[in-house]
């Protein structure tokens, strides 16, 4: 009997997204088969999303050329849900679960050993709270595993994964970014050996292919990775752990703009798995919406005292007198320090004192950042130019370096405390996973050492002997016009504070020009429940998540008017449907293109995103002629 299948060709054009294509299937090909098919005058990869008994009337299907490989059917369902929920196309969503597989040229060694730090031995016994957490997780469901840094959340993940393995199920463990993978992979590898696989964007294509094949064969039953690891081709998933669940890095910034935390919940439903979201500083959405499983006590030591340093009364920047004194104690007595400054480069802007000009990127409406090599660089599009000796606008040589970045901090530390070894960790120094592992290993094994860098130094690292943690400038995020600005500042300061004093007395310094700011005062008191209660009250009044959803449409065009015109037409098509619309409003240019956004507050994000996607598909030919692109962003992490 001839079998037919609905195939989604993996082409990105929105104009094709509403069409279904039927092909004749070979024996054994079922839902989830990745196939090669004739498509127009060429070939395309496609995914069988449904097996049907008969072709549509008037359609004469051609045969599939070959089956390339197979996916778990649950991943097909997950991708189709992502396309609908996030207002994308089925093809773009299916690309997430069925990436291109390059031809194998030679056998690749697994990156797990090369990109992992050594793990610790299992503790002799668990705390009562850990025992209770494991018992509740074993019953199934969605949970927020909440507790201060150092309360043993990772040990709960490890024991829960072991229990899932005993029942014949696999585990996916998500970390927010590659910088956190080495320590997490090391801990799981110490318990589960070669059954651990690693997935993230820092792997080569060959490494990703081989790791995915190990997972698909069932050789690896524990997968650790960044957000894309949620699409691991594992069959029989029993547990999903989302570590540092508060981190905005879980949101994808290209179409489809999925949130791995939301996708994890959906995959857990499709697989019948438990999902555990862990954080010392949870999102308000998770605090309000998930069952809490609490680890109340920090293991091995109390949370360290936090001192706010008022920079209005200090002469030194970026190194105040209290911070220099604390670093001097480490130089004298030994220990480690972690310093956070969430800006790269020497200075975030170069400014002319005479005419007031600021050097800006010609393609993006942002200031150029001065780097140590005397180059001005754009951190959005990578444009670079030599730093001038005089202002091109007025000829003045009075050029001021505004603010400080990690390179300047490193230089000042080398001058003021030369006795301390310095390890800088930011996007300029940790571009390769192996470099990252080497830096973290060096920090762990060295005394009288400072780890300095951007926000990646504040996240999830567990190192012994950290006597000092310091936020060099806590104000960098407070002034941003964003609904999550205070939340992120609170999380960053609280998370960094948790890096200190895990196994010995520690201290935390927070430098700020706003010592009375609510997020900083509450972070200094480690008062997570109070901050979240206040934040939820504020969001309820404004109708922000979790009391409603935000959906934005981001348009980009060669001219501002073209981007705004598309959004005005979209607004007309949406007006009166599914939510309250705000805008359209222009945004700063990026990579030479003008941008604008339309924002909706809605209780039905899936319906609104779906309607928007259909309107964009209908407008696709006109958009292509005008050079306009648009993307739907459901639950955006910034506006």
Coordinates of C-alpha atoms in Angstrom, one line a residue, residues 97-500:
X97 CA 15.5 20.2 15.9
X98 CA 16.9 19.1 12.5
X99 CA 20.1 21.1 11.9
X100 CA 22.2 20.3 8.8
X101 CA 24.4 17.3 9.3
X102 CA 27.8 17.6 7.6
X103 CA 29.4 14.6 6.0
X104 CA 31.8 12.8 8.4
X105 CA 35.4 13.1 7.4
X106 CA 37.1 11.6 10.5
X107 CA 36.2 10.4 13.9
X108 CA 36.0 13.3 16.4
X109 CA 36.9 13.0 20.1
X110 CA 34.0 14.0 22.4
X111 CA 34.4 17.6 23.6
X112 CA 33.2 16.6 27.1
X113 CA 36.6 15.8 28.6
X114 CA 38.3 18.8 26.9
X115 CA 35.7 21.3 28.0
X116 CA 35.0 20.3 31.6
X117 CA 36.5 21.0 35.0
X118 CA 37.1 18.3 37.5
X119 CA 33.9 17.5 39.6
X120 CA 33.7 17.0 43.3
X121 CA 32.9 13.8 45.2
X122 CA 29.3 13.3 46.3
X123 CA 28.6 14.5 49.8
X124 CA 28.3 11.8 52.5
X125 CA 24.7 12.8 53.2
X126 CA 22.0 15.2 52.0
X127 CA 20.4 18.0 54.0
X128 CA 16.8 17.4 55.0
X129 CA 15.7 20.1 52.5
X130 CA 17.5 18.3 49.7
X131 CA 15.9 15.0 50.7
X132 CA 12.4 16.6 50.6
X133 CA 13.1 18.3 47.3
X134 CA 14.1 15.0 45.7
X135 CA 11.1 13.2 47.0
X136 CA 8.8 15.9 45.6
X137 CA 10.5 16.0 42.2
X138 CA 10.2 12.2 41.9
X139 CA 6.4 12.6 42.0
X140 CA 6.6 14.6 38.7
X141 CA 5.5 18.2 37.8
X142 CA 7.1 21.6 37.3
X143 CA 9.1 23.1 40.2
X144 CA 11.1 26.1 41.2
X145 CA 14.1 24.9 43.2
X146 CA 14.8 28.0 45.3
X147 CA 17.6 28.5 47.8
X148 CA 20.6 30.8 48.4
X149 CA 23.8 30.3 46.4
X150 CA 25.6 27.3 47.9
X151 CA 22.5 25.6 49.2
X152 CA 23.1 22.5 47.1
X153 CA 20.8 22.8 44.1
X154 CA 23.3 21.1 41.8
X155 CA 23.4 18.0 44.0
X156 CA 19.6 17.8 43.7
X157 CA 20.0 17.8 39.9
X158 CA 22.6 15.1 40.1
X159 CA 20.5 12.8 42.4
X160 CA 17.3 13.4 40.4
X161 CA 19.2 12.6 37.2
X162 CA 20.5 9.3 38.8
X163 CA 16.9 8.4 39.8
X164 CA 15.7 9.1 36.3
X165 CA 18.4 6.8 34.9
X166 CA 17.4 4.0 37.2
X167 CA 13.9 4.3 35.8
X168 CA 15.3 4.1 32.2
X169 CA 14.9 7.8 31.4
X170 CA 17.4 10.5 30.3
X171 CA 18.1 14.0 31.6
X172 CA 18.7 17.4 29.9
X173 CA 20.5 20.0 32.0
X174 CA 20.4 23.6 30.7
X175 CA 22.9 26.3 31.7
X176 CA 22.3 29.9 30.5
X177 CA 25.6 30.3 28.7
X178 CA 28.8 28.5 27.6
X179 CA 30.8 30.0 30.5
X180 CA 28.9 27.9 33.0
X181 CA 29.1 24.6 31.0
X182 CA 32.7 23.5 32.1
X183 CA 31.8 23.3 35.8
X184 CA 28.4 21.7 35.3
X185 CA 29.7 19.2 32.7
X186 CA 32.6 18.3 35.1
X187 CA 30.2 17.6 38.0
X188 CA 27.9 15.3 35.9
X189 CA 30.9 13.6 34.2
X190 CA 32.3 12.7 37.7
X191 CA 29.0 10.9 38.5
X192 CA 27.9 9.5 35.1
X193 CA 31.1 9.2 33.1
X194 CA 30.9 8.7 29.3
X195 CA 27.1 8.8 29.3
X196 CA 27.3 12.7 29.4
X197 CA 27.1 14.7 26.2
X198 CA 27.7 18.4 25.7
X199 CA 25.8 20.7 23.3
X200 CA 26.3 24.4 22.7
X201 CA 27.1 26.8 19.9
X202 CA 30.8 26.9 20.7
X203 CA 31.3 23.4 19.4
X204 CA 32.5 22.8 15.8
X205 CA 29.9 21.5 13.4
X206 CA 31.6 18.1 13.5
X207 CA 31.5 18.0 17.3
X208 CA 27.8 18.9 17.3
X209 CA 27.0 16.3 14.8
X210 CA 28.9 13.6 16.7
X211 CA 27.3 14.6 20.1
X212 CA 23.8 14.5 18.5
X213 CA 24.5 11.1 17.1
X214 CA 25.7 9.8 20.5
X215 CA 22.4 11.1 22.0
X216 CA 20.2 9.7 19.2
X217 CA 21.8 6.3 19.6
X218 CA 21.2 6.3 23.3
X219 CA 24.9 6.2 24.2
X220 CA 24.6 9.5 26.1
X221 CA 21.7 9.7 28.5
X222 CA 22.7 13.0 30.2
X223 CA 22.9 16.1 28.0
X224 CA 24.4 19.3 29.4
X225 CA 24.4 22.5 27.4
X226 CA 23.1 26.0 26.6
X227 CA 19.6 26.8 25.4
X228 CA 19.8 24.8 22.1
X229 CA 20.4 21.6 24.2
X230 CA 16.7 21.6 24.9
X231 CA 16.4 20.2 21.3
X232 CA 18.7 17.3 21.9
X233 CA 17.4 14.2 19.9
X234 CA 17.0 12.1 23.1
X235 CA 14.3 9.6 23.3
X236 CA 12.7 8.9 26.7
X237 CA 13.4 12.2 28.5
X238 CA 12.4 11.9 32.2
X239 CA 13.9 15.1 33.7
X240 CA 14.8 18.6 32.5
X241 CA 16.8 20.9 34.8
X242 CA 17.1 24.6 34.0
X243 CA 19.9 26.0 36.1
X244 CA 20.1 29.8 36.9
X245 CA 16.6 30.0 35.4
X246 CA 16.5 33.8 36.0
X247 CA 19.1 34.4 33.3
X248 CA 18.0 36.3 30.2
X249 CA 20.4 34.3 28.0
X250 CA 17.8 31.6 27.7
X251 CA 16.0 33.8 25.2
X252 CA 17.0 33.4 21.6
X253 CA 17.5 36.6 19.7
X254 CA 16.9 35.4 16.2
X255 CA 13.8 34.0 14.5
X256 CA 12.2 32.0 16.0
X257 CA 12.7 33.9 19.2
X258 CA 12.0 31.1 21.6
X259 CA 12.6 31.1 25.3
X260 CA 14.3 27.8 26.3
X261 CA 12.6 28.0 29.7
X262 CA 9.1 28.0 28.1
X263 CA 10.2 25.4 25.6
X264 CA 11.5 23.2 28.4
X265 CA 8.1 23.2 30.0
X266 CA 6.4 22.2 26.7
X267 CA 8.9 19.4 26.0
X268 CA 8.4 18.1 29.5
X269 CA 4.6 17.9 28.8
X270 CA 5.2 16.1 25.5
X271 CA 7.7 13.7 27.1
X272 CA 5.8 13.2 30.4
X273 CA 9.0 14.5 32.2
X274 CA 9.5 16.5 35.4
X275 CA 11.1 19.9 34.9
X276 CA 13.1 21.7 37.7
X277 CA 13.9 25.4 37.4
X278 CA 16.7 26.4 39.9
X279 CA 17.8 29.8 41.1
X280 CA 18.9 31.8 44.1
X281 CA 17.2 34.9 42.5
X282 CA 14.2 33.6 40.6
X283 CA 12.2 35.5 38.0
X284 CA 9.0 37.0 39.3
X285 CA 7.1 34.9 36.7
X286 CA 8.6 31.7 38.2
X287 CA 8.1 32.8 41.8
X288 CA 4.4 33.4 41.1
X289 CA 3.7 30.6 38.8
X290 CA 5.6 27.5 39.9
X291 CA 5.4 25.2 42.9
X292 CA 8.4 26.1 45.2
X293 CA 10.7 23.5 46.6
X294 CA 13.0 25.4 49.0
X295 CA 16.5 24.8 50.2
X296 CA 16.6 27.1 53.2
X297 CA 20.2 26.8 54.4
X298 CA 23.5 27.5 52.7
X299 CA 25.8 24.6 53.1
X300 CA 29.3 25.3 54.5
X301 CA 28.9 28.9 55.6
X302 CA 26.6 31.9 56.0
X303 CA 26.0 34.4 53.3
X304 CA 28.7 37.0 53.5
X305 CA 28.0 40.6 54.6
X306 CA 27.5 43.1 51.8
X307 CA 28.8 46.7 52.1
X308 CA 27.5 49.5 49.7
X309 CA 30.4 51.8 48.8
X310 CA 29.0 55.3 48.0
X311 CA 31.1 56.5 45.0
X312 CA 29.9 60.1 45.6
X313 CA 32.2 60.2 48.6
X314 CA 35.1 58.3 47.0
X315 CA 37.8 59.9 44.9
X316 CA 38.9 56.7 43.1
X317 CA 37.1 55.1 40.2
X318 CA 37.0 52.3 39.2
X319 CA 38.9 51.3 42.3
X320 CA 37.7 53.0 45.5
X321 CA 39.7 53.1 48.7
X322 CA 37.6 50.4 50.4
X323 CA 38.0 48.1 47.4
X324 CA 41.7 48.7 47.2
X325 CA 42.1 48.0 50.9
X326 CA 40.2 44.7 50.6
X327 CA 42.4 43.7 47.6
X328 CA 45.4 44.6 49.6
X329 CA 44.3 42.2 52.4
X330 CA 44.2 39.4 49.8
X331 CA 47.6 40.3 48.5
X332 CA 48.9 40.1 52.1
X333 CA 47.0 37.1 53.5
X334 CA 46.1 35.2 50.4
X335 CA 42.8 34.2 48.9
X336 CA 40.8 34.9 45.7
X337 CA 38.7 37.8 44.5
X338 CA 36.0 38.1 41.8
X339 CA 35.3 41.6 40.4
X340 CA 32.4 42.3 38.2
X341 CA 32.2 45.2 35.7
X342 CA 29.6 44.7 33.1
X343 CA 31.3 46.6 30.3
X344 CA 34.1 45.6 28.0
X345 CA 37.0 47.7 26.8
X346 CA 38.9 50.6 28.2
X347 CA 36.1 53.1 28.2
X348 CA 32.5 52.8 27.0
X349 CA 32.7 56.2 25.2
X350 CA 35.1 58.8 23.8
X351 CA 33.9 62.3 24.2
X352 CA 35.1 65.7 23.0
X353 CA 35.3 68.2 25.8
X354 CA 35.2 71.2 23.4
X355 CA 32.2 70.5 21.2
X356 CA 30.5 67.8 23.1
X357 CA 30.7 65.2 20.3
X358 CA 30.7 61.5 21.2
X359 CA 32.3 59.1 18.7
X360 CA 29.5 56.9 17.4
X361 CA 29.2 53.9 15.0
X362 CA 28.3 55.0 11.5
X363 CA 26.0 51.9 11.1
X364 CA 24.5 51.7 14.6
X365 CA 23.1 54.5 16.8
X366 CA 25.5 53.6 19.6
X367 CA 28.7 55.0 21.0
X368 CA 32.0 53.3 20.0
X369 CA 33.9 51.6 22.8
X370 CA 37.6 52.3 23.2
X371 CA 39.8 49.2 23.5
X372 CA 43.3 48.6 24.7
X373 CA 44.7 48.5 21.2
X374 CA 43.6 52.1 20.7
X375 CA 40.8 51.0 18.4
X376 CA 37.2 52.2 18.7
X377 CA 34.8 49.2 18.3
X378 CA 31.1 48.8 17.9
X379 CA 29.9 45.9 20.1
X380 CA 26.8 45.4 17.9
X381 CA 28.2 45.2 14.4
X382 CA 32.0 44.8 14.9
X383 CA 32.8 48.1 13.1
X384 CA 36.2 49.4 14.1
X385 CA 38.4 52.5 13.5
X386 CA 41.6 53.8 15.1
X387 CA 41.1 56.2 18.0
X388 CA 41.8 59.7 16.8
X389 CA 44.2 62.2 18.4
X390 CA 41.8 65.1 17.8
X391 CA 38.1 65.6 17.3
X392 CA 37.2 65.4 13.6
X393 CA 34.3 67.8 14.2
X394 CA 36.2 70.7 15.8
X395 CA 39.9 69.8 15.9
X396 CA 40.2 69.8 19.6
X397 CA 42.7 67.5 21.3
X398 CA 40.7 67.4 24.5
X399 CA 39.2 64.0 24.2
X400 CA 37.8 62.5 27.4
X401 CA 37.4 58.8 28.1
X402 CA 34.0 58.3 29.7
X403 CA 33.5 55.5 32.3
X404 CA 35.5 52.3 32.6
X405 CA 35.5 48.9 31.1
X406 CA 37.1 45.6 32.0
X407 CA 40.3 46.4 30.1
X408 CA 40.8 49.6 32.1
X409 CA 40.0 47.8 35.3
X410 CA 42.6 45.2 34.5
X411 CA 45.2 47.9 33.8
X412 CA 44.5 49.8 37.0
X413 CA 44.6 46.6 39.1
X414 CA 48.0 45.8 37.6
X415 CA 49.3 49.2 38.7
X416 CA 47.6 49.4 42.1
X417 CA 48.0 45.7 43.3
X418 CA 50.8 44.2 41.3
X419 CA 51.1 41.3 43.7
X420 CA 47.8 39.8 42.5
X421 CA 47.5 37.6 39.4
X422 CA 44.8 38.8 37.1
X423 CA 42.5 36.7 34.9
X424 CA 40.1 38.6 32.7
X425 CA 36.9 36.9 31.5
X426 CA 34.8 38.6 28.9
X427 CA 33.7 38.2 25.3
X428 CA 37.2 39.4 24.2
X429 CA 39.1 36.8 26.2
X430 CA 36.8 33.8 26.2
X431 CA 35.9 33.4 22.5
X432 CA 36.8 29.7 22.5
X433 CA 35.5 27.1 25.0
X434 CA 39.1 25.8 25.6
X435 CA 40.3 29.3 26.6
X436 CA 37.4 29.6 29.0
X437 CA 38.2 26.2 30.7
X438 CA 41.9 27.2 31.0
X439 CA 41.0 30.5 32.7
X440 CA 38.6 28.9 35.2
X441 CA 41.1 26.1 36.0
X442 CA 43.8 28.7 36.5
X443 CA 41.6 30.7 38.9
X444 CA 40.7 27.6 40.9
X445 CA 44.3 26.5 41.3
X446 CA 45.9 29.9 42.1
X447 CA 46.2 31.9 45.3
X448 CA 46.3 35.7 45.4
X449 CA 44.3 35.9 42.2
X450 CA 41.6 38.1 40.8
X451 CA 39.0 37.0 38.3
X452 CA 37.6 40.1 36.7
X453 CA 35.1 40.4 33.9
X454 CA 31.6 41.0 32.7
X455 CA 28.4 39.3 34.0
X456 CA 29.7 35.8 33.1
X457 CA 31.9 36.0 36.3
X458 CA 28.8 36.3 38.5
X459 CA 26.9 33.3 37.2
X460 CA 26.8 30.0 38.9
X461 CA 30.6 29.4 39.5
X462 CA 31.5 27.6 42.7
X463 CA 35.2 28.1 43.7
X464 CA 36.7 27.6 47.1
X465 CA 38.7 30.3 48.8
X466 CA 36.9 33.3 47.4
X467 CA 37.3 35.9 50.1
X468 CA 36.1 38.9 48.2
X469 CA 33.4 39.6 45.6
X470 CA 32.9 43.1 44.3
X471 CA 30.6 44.9 41.9
X472 CA 32.8 47.7 40.5
X473 CA 29.8 49.7 39.1
X474 CA 26.3 48.6 40.1
X475 CA 24.7 51.5 38.3
X476 CA 25.4 50.3 34.7
X477 CA 22.0 48.5 34.4
X478 CA 19.8 50.6 36.7
X479 CA 19.2 53.5 34.3
X480 CA 18.2 51.4 31.3
X481 CA 14.6 52.1 30.1
X482 CA 13.5 48.5 30.5
X483 CA 10.9 46.9 32.7
X484 CA 13.4 44.4 34.0
X485 CA 16.3 46.8 34.7
X486 CA 15.9 46.7 38.5
X487 CA 15.3 42.9 38.5
X488 CA 18.5 42.3 36.6
X489 CA 20.5 44.6 38.8
X490 CA 19.2 42.8 41.9
X491 CA 19.9 39.4 40.4
X492 CA 23.5 40.3 39.3
X493 CA 24.5 41.8 42.7
X494 CA 22.9 39.0 44.7
X495 CA 24.4 36.3 42.4
X496 CA 27.9 37.8 42.7
X497 CA 27.6 38.1 46.5
X498 CA 27.0 34.3 46.5
X499 CA 30.4 33.6 45.0
X500 CA 32.1 34.7 48.2

